[in-house]
Amino acid sequence: MKVTMLLFLLLGLVFTTLGSYYIFKSTRSSHRNRYRGTCSIPVRSSQRNLTEKVEIDDQMEVINVPKFDENDEATFIHNFEREVSVIKDDTDKVCYMLPLDTEKIPQPQGFLDIIYGLESGLYLLDPETIRSDYQVDHPALPKADIPFLYGDYIADACSNHTSYTLSERSFDLSTTTDIMIMFGKKYVVFPGGQFVLQYHIRL
């Protein structure tokens, strides 16, 4: 009887130890390569540096950009697994969804390499600013569709916001209709790489 109880106690200890190990291992692996910090770069059209708060892991980038010149404050979310980007405007309580531009937005590891290079003084960047014009697609996205289309992280981030998709288009500022883009929304972000991206959104 004593031998049986001792055996059960030993087995319980082994399973508890293994369970703790795998929980710890899972926690570490789910956060591997995670970076939280800031990134500051010069912008050619401004007298100031653009300073962002950045969080990066293997498949996701979250970039918090303060109000910068005429550009509004926003949080940019780049989900490389689903190949989508989100511009989250907490002031207007709006999320704008668009395809991830992999030609201008490098993979997370590439962004990390640039940040480490800037921190060490290895890189001196003078990125070009590229402007893109977008039109808001109506109606708003149903909240129930967002987890399936964009994943749980983005669904949670935009749970208290109205979400729209964006369509890229060109605007002719010489026309009465398209001059309204001047009264739309403007956002800017440095996502790593060679460019500062500026988004003009016609509401």
mmCIF file of C-alpha atoms in Angstrom:
data_model
loop_
_atom_site.group_PDB
_atom_site.id
_atom_site.type_symbol
_atom_site.label_atom_id
_atom_site.label_comp_id
_atom_site.label_asym_id
_atom_site.label_seq_id
_atom_site.Cartn_x
_atom_site.Cartn_y
_atom_site.Cartn_z
ATOM 1 C CA MET A 1 0.000 0.000 0.000
ATOM 2 C CA LYS A 2 2.790 2.391 0.959
ATOM 3 C CA VAL A 3 4.689 1.466 -2.206
ATOM 4 C CA THR A 4 1.602 2.188 -4.336
ATOM 5 C CA MET A 5 1.047 5.586 -2.700
ATOM 6 C CA LEU A 6 4.708 6.459 -3.119
ATOM 7 C CA LEU A 7 4.519 5.493 -6.792
ATOM 8 C CA PHE A 8 1.480 7.735 -7.334
ATOM 9 C CA LEU A 9 3.226 10.620 -5.581
ATOM 10 C CA LEU A 10 6.312 10.203 -7.763
ATOM 11 C CA LEU A 11 4.219 10.049 -10.940
ATOM 12 C CA GLY A 12 2.315 13.154 -9.863
ATOM 13 C CA LEU A 13 5.569 15.009 -9.271
ATOM 14 C CA VAL A 14 6.899 13.980 -12.694
ATOM 15 C CA PHE A 15 3.741 15.099 -14.542
ATOM 16 C CA THR A 16 3.627 18.369 -12.600
ATOM 17 C CA THR A 17 7.256 19.085 -13.488
ATOM 18 C CA LEU A 18 6.728 18.219 -17.155
ATOM 19 C CA GLY A 19 3.552 20.274 -17.273
ATOM 20 C CA SER A 20 5.322 23.286 -15.789
ATOM 21 C CA TYR A 21 8.166 22.872 -18.274
ATOM 22 C CA TYR A 22 5.878 22.794 -21.311
ATOM 23 C CA ILE A 23 3.811 25.736 -20.077
ATOM 24 C CA PHE A 24 7.026 27.716 -19.586
ATOM 25 C CA LYS A 25 8.341 26.601 -22.978
ATOM 26 C CA SER A 26 5.064 27.539 -24.678
ATOM 27 C CA THR A 27 5.075 30.964 -23.038
ATOM 28 C CA ARG A 28 8.633 31.617 -24.155
ATOM 29 C CA SER A 29 8.081 30.441 -27.722
ATOM 30 C CA SER A 30 4.917 32.511 -28.123
ATOM 31 C CA HIS A 31 6.924 35.644 -27.296
ATOM 32 C CA ARG A 32 10.192 34.850 -29.076
ATOM 33 C CA ASN A 33 11.755 37.701 -31.037
ATOM 34 C CA ARG A 34 9.388 40.174 -29.403
ATOM 35 C CA TYR A 35 10.611 43.752 -29.341
ATOM 36 C CA ARG A 36 9.113 46.753 -27.590
ATOM 37 C CA GLY A 37 10.767 50.117 -27.969
ATOM 38 C CA THR A 38 10.916 53.286 -30.020
ATOM 39 C CA CYS A 39 12.117 54.161 -33.483
ATOM 40 C CA SER A 40 13.025 57.719 -34.495
ATOM 41 C CA ILE A 41 13.890 58.785 -38.035
ATOM 42 C CA PRO A 42 14.211 62.074 -39.950
ATOM 43 C CA VAL A 43 11.473 63.066 -42.400
ATOM 44 C CA ARG A 44 12.520 65.150 -45.397
ATOM 45 C CA SER A 45 9.387 67.301 -45.437
ATOM 46 C CA SER A 46 9.554 68.132 -41.722
ATOM 47 C CA GLN A 47 11.874 69.854 -39.292
ATOM 48 C CA ARG A 48 11.248 67.104 -36.742
ATOM 49 C CA ASN A 49 12.006 63.427 -36.400
ATOM 50 C CA LEU A 50 9.155 60.946 -36.581
ATOM 51 C CA THR A 51 9.265 58.973 -33.319
ATOM 52 C CA GLU A 52 7.150 55.834 -33.050
ATOM 53 C CA LYS A 53 6.430 53.290 -30.338
ATOM 54 C CA VAL A 54 6.977 49.870 -31.849
ATOM 55 C CA GLU A 55 6.033 46.326 -30.864
ATOM 56 C CA ILE A 56 7.260 43.520 -33.113
ATOM 57 C CA ASP A 57 7.057 39.748 -33.027
ATOM 58 C CA ASP A 58 7.365 37.020 -35.664
ATOM 59 C CA GLN A 59 4.188 37.783 -37.612
ATOM 60 C CA MET A 60 2.892 41.093 -36.270
ATOM 61 C CA GLU A 61 3.925 44.724 -35.995
ATOM 62 C CA VAL A 62 2.079 47.329 -33.939
ATOM 63 C CA ILE A 63 3.321 50.878 -34.524
ATOM 64 C CA ASN A 64 1.931 53.784 -32.505
ATOM 65 C CA VAL A 65 2.460 57.074 -34.313
ATOM 66 C CA PRO A 66 1.708 60.390 -32.569
ATOM 67 C CA LYS A 67 0.240 63.389 -34.352
ATOM 68 C CA PHE A 68 2.961 64.531 -36.726
ATOM 69 C CA ASP A 69 2.664 67.830 -38.598
ATOM 70 C CA GLU A 70 -0.655 67.613 -40.505
ATOM 71 C CA ASN A 71 -0.941 63.850 -39.952
ATOM 72 C CA ASP A 72 -3.300 62.466 -37.317
ATOM 73 C CA GLU A 73 -2.334 60.137 -34.494
ATOM 74 C CA ALA A 74 -2.864 56.462 -35.319
ATOM 75 C CA THR A 75 -1.857 52.899 -34.538
ATOM 76 C CA PHE A 76 -0.745 50.773 -37.478
ATOM 77 C CA ILE A 77 -1.132 47.004 -37.247
ATOM 78 C CA HIS A 78 0.612 44.830 -39.835
ATOM 79 C CA ASN A 79 -0.394 41.165 -39.748
ATOM 80 C CA PHE A 80 2.012 39.263 -41.987
ATOM 81 C CA GLU A 81 0.289 35.927 -41.498
ATOM 82 C CA ARG A 82 -2.996 37.242 -42.913
ATOM 83 C CA GLU A 83 -1.321 39.868 -45.132
ATOM 84 C CA VAL A 84 -3.472 42.736 -43.889
ATOM 85 C CA SER A 85 -2.799 46.183 -42.446
ATOM 86 C CA VAL A 86 -4.976 48.282 -40.176
ATOM 87 C CA ILE A 87 -4.916 52.014 -39.494
ATOM 88 C CA LYS A 88 -6.557 52.442 -36.096
ATOM 89 C CA ASP A 89 -7.727 55.957 -35.237
ATOM 90 C CA ASP A 90 -8.638 56.087 -31.543
ATOM 91 C CA THR A 91 -9.778 59.710 -31.769
ATOM 92 C CA ASP A 92 -12.461 59.014 -34.368
ATOM 93 C CA LYS A 93 -13.000 55.408 -33.191
ATOM 94 C CA VAL A 94 -12.396 54.055 -36.693
ATOM 95 C CA CYS A 95 -10.319 51.199 -38.101
ATOM 96 C CA TYR A 96 -9.345 51.211 -41.771
ATOM 97 C CA MET A 97 -8.475 47.817 -43.284
ATOM 98 C CA LEU A 98 -6.287 47.375 -46.347
ATOM 99 C CA PRO A 99 -4.013 44.740 -47.913
ATOM 100 C CA LEU A 100 -0.478 44.556 -46.540
ATOM 101 C CA ASP A 101 1.893 46.221 -49.004
ATOM 102 C CA THR A 102 4.793 43.771 -48.883
ATOM 103 C CA GLU A 103 6.752 45.776 -51.473
ATOM 104 C CA LYS A 104 7.072 48.754 -49.121
ATOM 105 C CA ILE A 105 6.657 47.118 -45.705
ATOM 106 C CA PRO A 106 9.470 44.694 -44.827
ATOM 107 C CA GLN A 107 9.081 41.545 -42.771
ATOM 108 C CA PRO A 108 9.313 41.976 -38.969
ATOM 109 C CA GLN A 109 12.902 40.736 -38.861
ATOM 110 C CA GLY A 110 13.876 43.351 -41.433
ATOM 111 C CA PHE A 111 12.339 46.095 -39.301
ATOM 112 C CA LEU A 112 14.160 44.753 -36.243
ATOM 113 C CA ASP A 113 17.464 44.819 -38.113
ATOM 114 C CA ILE A 114 16.896 48.482 -38.991
ATOM 115 C CA ILE A 115 15.989 49.383 -35.403
ATOM 116 C CA TYR A 116 19.093 47.648 -34.042
ATOM 117 C CA GLY A 117 21.177 49.342 -36.731
ATOM 118 C CA LEU A 118 19.805 52.752 -35.752
ATOM 119 C CA GLU A 119 20.404 52.074 -32.065
ATOM 120 C CA SER A 120 24.007 51.040 -32.703
ATOM 121 C CA GLY A 121 24.693 53.942 -35.060
ATOM 122 C CA LEU A 122 25.270 51.573 -37.966
ATOM 123 C CA TYR A 123 22.457 53.091 -40.068
ATOM 124 C CA LEU A 124 21.785 56.710 -40.970
ATOM 125 C CA LEU A 125 18.424 56.759 -42.730
ATOM 126 C CA ASP A 126 16.949 59.370 -45.039
ATOM 127 C CA PRO A 127 13.803 57.573 -46.228
ATOM 128 C CA GLU A 128 11.682 58.784 -49.102
ATOM 129 C CA THR A 129 8.054 59.705 -48.330
ATOM 130 C CA ILE A 130 5.503 57.962 -50.539
ATOM 131 C CA ARG A 131 1.912 59.183 -50.576
ATOM 132 C CA SER A 132 -1.041 56.914 -51.317
ATOM 133 C CA ASP A 133 -4.664 58.022 -51.767
ATOM 134 C CA TYR A 134 -7.599 55.942 -50.592
ATOM 135 C CA GLN A 135 -11.376 56.008 -50.657
ATOM 136 C CA VAL A 136 -13.425 54.608 -47.754
ATOM 137 C CA ASP A 137 -15.656 51.719 -48.811
ATOM 138 C CA HIS A 138 -19.200 51.845 -47.470
ATOM 139 C CA PRO A 139 -20.986 50.334 -45.632
ATOM 140 C CA ALA A 140 -18.963 49.502 -42.520
ATOM 141 C CA LEU A 141 -17.788 45.941 -41.965
ATOM 142 C CA PRO A 142 -20.026 43.781 -39.740
ATOM 143 C CA LYS A 143 -18.205 43.182 -36.458
ATOM 144 C CA ALA A 144 -18.984 39.464 -36.645
ATOM 145 C CA ASP A 145 -16.962 39.182 -39.876
ATOM 146 C CA ILE A 146 -13.776 40.805 -38.596
ATOM 147 C CA PRO A 147 -12.318 37.821 -36.645
ATOM 148 C CA PHE A 148 -12.702 35.572 -39.707
ATOM 149 C CA LEU A 149 -11.275 38.110 -42.145
ATOM 150 C CA TYR A 150 -8.544 39.716 -40.040
ATOM 151 C CA GLY A 151 -7.922 37.502 -37.007
ATOM 152 C CA ASP A 152 -8.646 37.776 -33.299
ATOM 153 C CA TYR A 153 -5.939 40.328 -32.501
ATOM 154 C CA ILE A 154 -7.293 42.895 -34.958
ATOM 155 C CA ALA A 155 -10.879 42.078 -33.983
ATOM 156 C CA ASP A 156 -10.038 42.816 -30.337
ATOM 157 C CA ALA A 157 -8.106 45.981 -31.207
ATOM 158 C CA CYS A 158 -11.034 47.317 -33.252
ATOM 159 C CA SER A 159 -13.856 45.998 -31.070
ATOM 160 C CA ASN A 160 -14.938 49.506 -29.999
ATOM 161 C CA HIS A 161 -14.363 51.065 -33.414
ATOM 162 C CA THR A 162 -16.274 51.203 -36.680
ATOM 163 C CA SER A 163 -14.306 49.330 -39.343
ATOM 164 C CA TYR A 164 -14.098 50.033 -43.070
ATOM 165 C CA THR A 165 -12.066 48.686 -45.942
ATOM 166 C CA LEU A 166 -10.135 51.087 -48.171
ATOM 167 C CA SER A 167 -9.764 51.183 -51.944
ATOM 168 C CA GLU A 168 -6.691 52.799 -53.445
ATOM 169 C CA ARG A 169 -7.386 55.460 -56.054
ATOM 170 C CA SER A 170 -5.949 58.663 -57.467
ATOM 171 C CA PHE A 171 -7.459 62.060 -56.753
ATOM 172 C CA ASP A 172 -7.456 65.061 -59.042
ATOM 173 C CA LEU A 173 -7.183 68.066 -56.743
ATOM 174 C CA SER A 174 -8.158 70.385 -59.591
ATOM 175 C CA THR A 175 -11.742 69.101 -59.565
ATOM 176 C CA THR A 176 -14.462 70.199 -57.174
ATOM 177 C CA THR A 177 -15.237 66.630 -56.118
ATOM 178 C CA ASP A 178 -11.732 65.427 -55.414
ATOM 179 C CA ILE A 179 -10.648 68.572 -53.615
ATOM 180 C CA MET A 180 -12.586 67.130 -50.661
ATOM 181 C CA ILE A 181 -9.616 64.814 -50.086
ATOM 182 C CA MET A 182 -7.954 67.833 -48.508
ATOM 183 C CA PHE A 183 -10.520 67.594 -45.720
ATOM 184 C CA GLY A 184 -10.137 63.844 -45.234
ATOM 185 C CA LYS A 185 -7.727 62.036 -42.941
ATOM 186 C CA LYS A 186 -3.945 61.901 -43.187
ATOM 187 C CA TYR A 187 -1.682 59.404 -41.482
ATOM 188 C CA VAL A 188 2.025 58.688 -41.683
ATOM 189 C CA VAL A 189 4.188 55.757 -40.596
ATOM 190 C CA PHE A 190 7.715 54.435 -40.941
ATOM 191 C CA PRO A 191 7.328 50.637 -41.167
ATOM 192 C CA GLY A 192 11.016 49.934 -41.680
ATOM 193 C CA GLY A 193 12.680 49.735 -45.056
ATOM 194 C CA GLN A 194 13.327 52.644 -47.390
ATOM 195 C CA PHE A 195 10.082 54.594 -47.158
ATOM 196 C CA VAL A 196 7.908 56.725 -44.942
ATOM 197 C CA LEU A 197 4.332 55.935 -45.959
ATOM 198 C CA GLN A 198 1.699 58.667 -45.971
ATOM 199 C CA TYR A 199 -1.969 57.761 -46.327
ATOM 200 C CA HIS A 200 -4.570 60.263 -47.538
ATOM 201 C CA ILE A 201 -8.086 58.954 -46.977
ATOM 202 C CA ARG A 202 -11.180 60.437 -48.526
ATOM 203 C CA LEU A 203 -14.121 59.895 -46.181
#
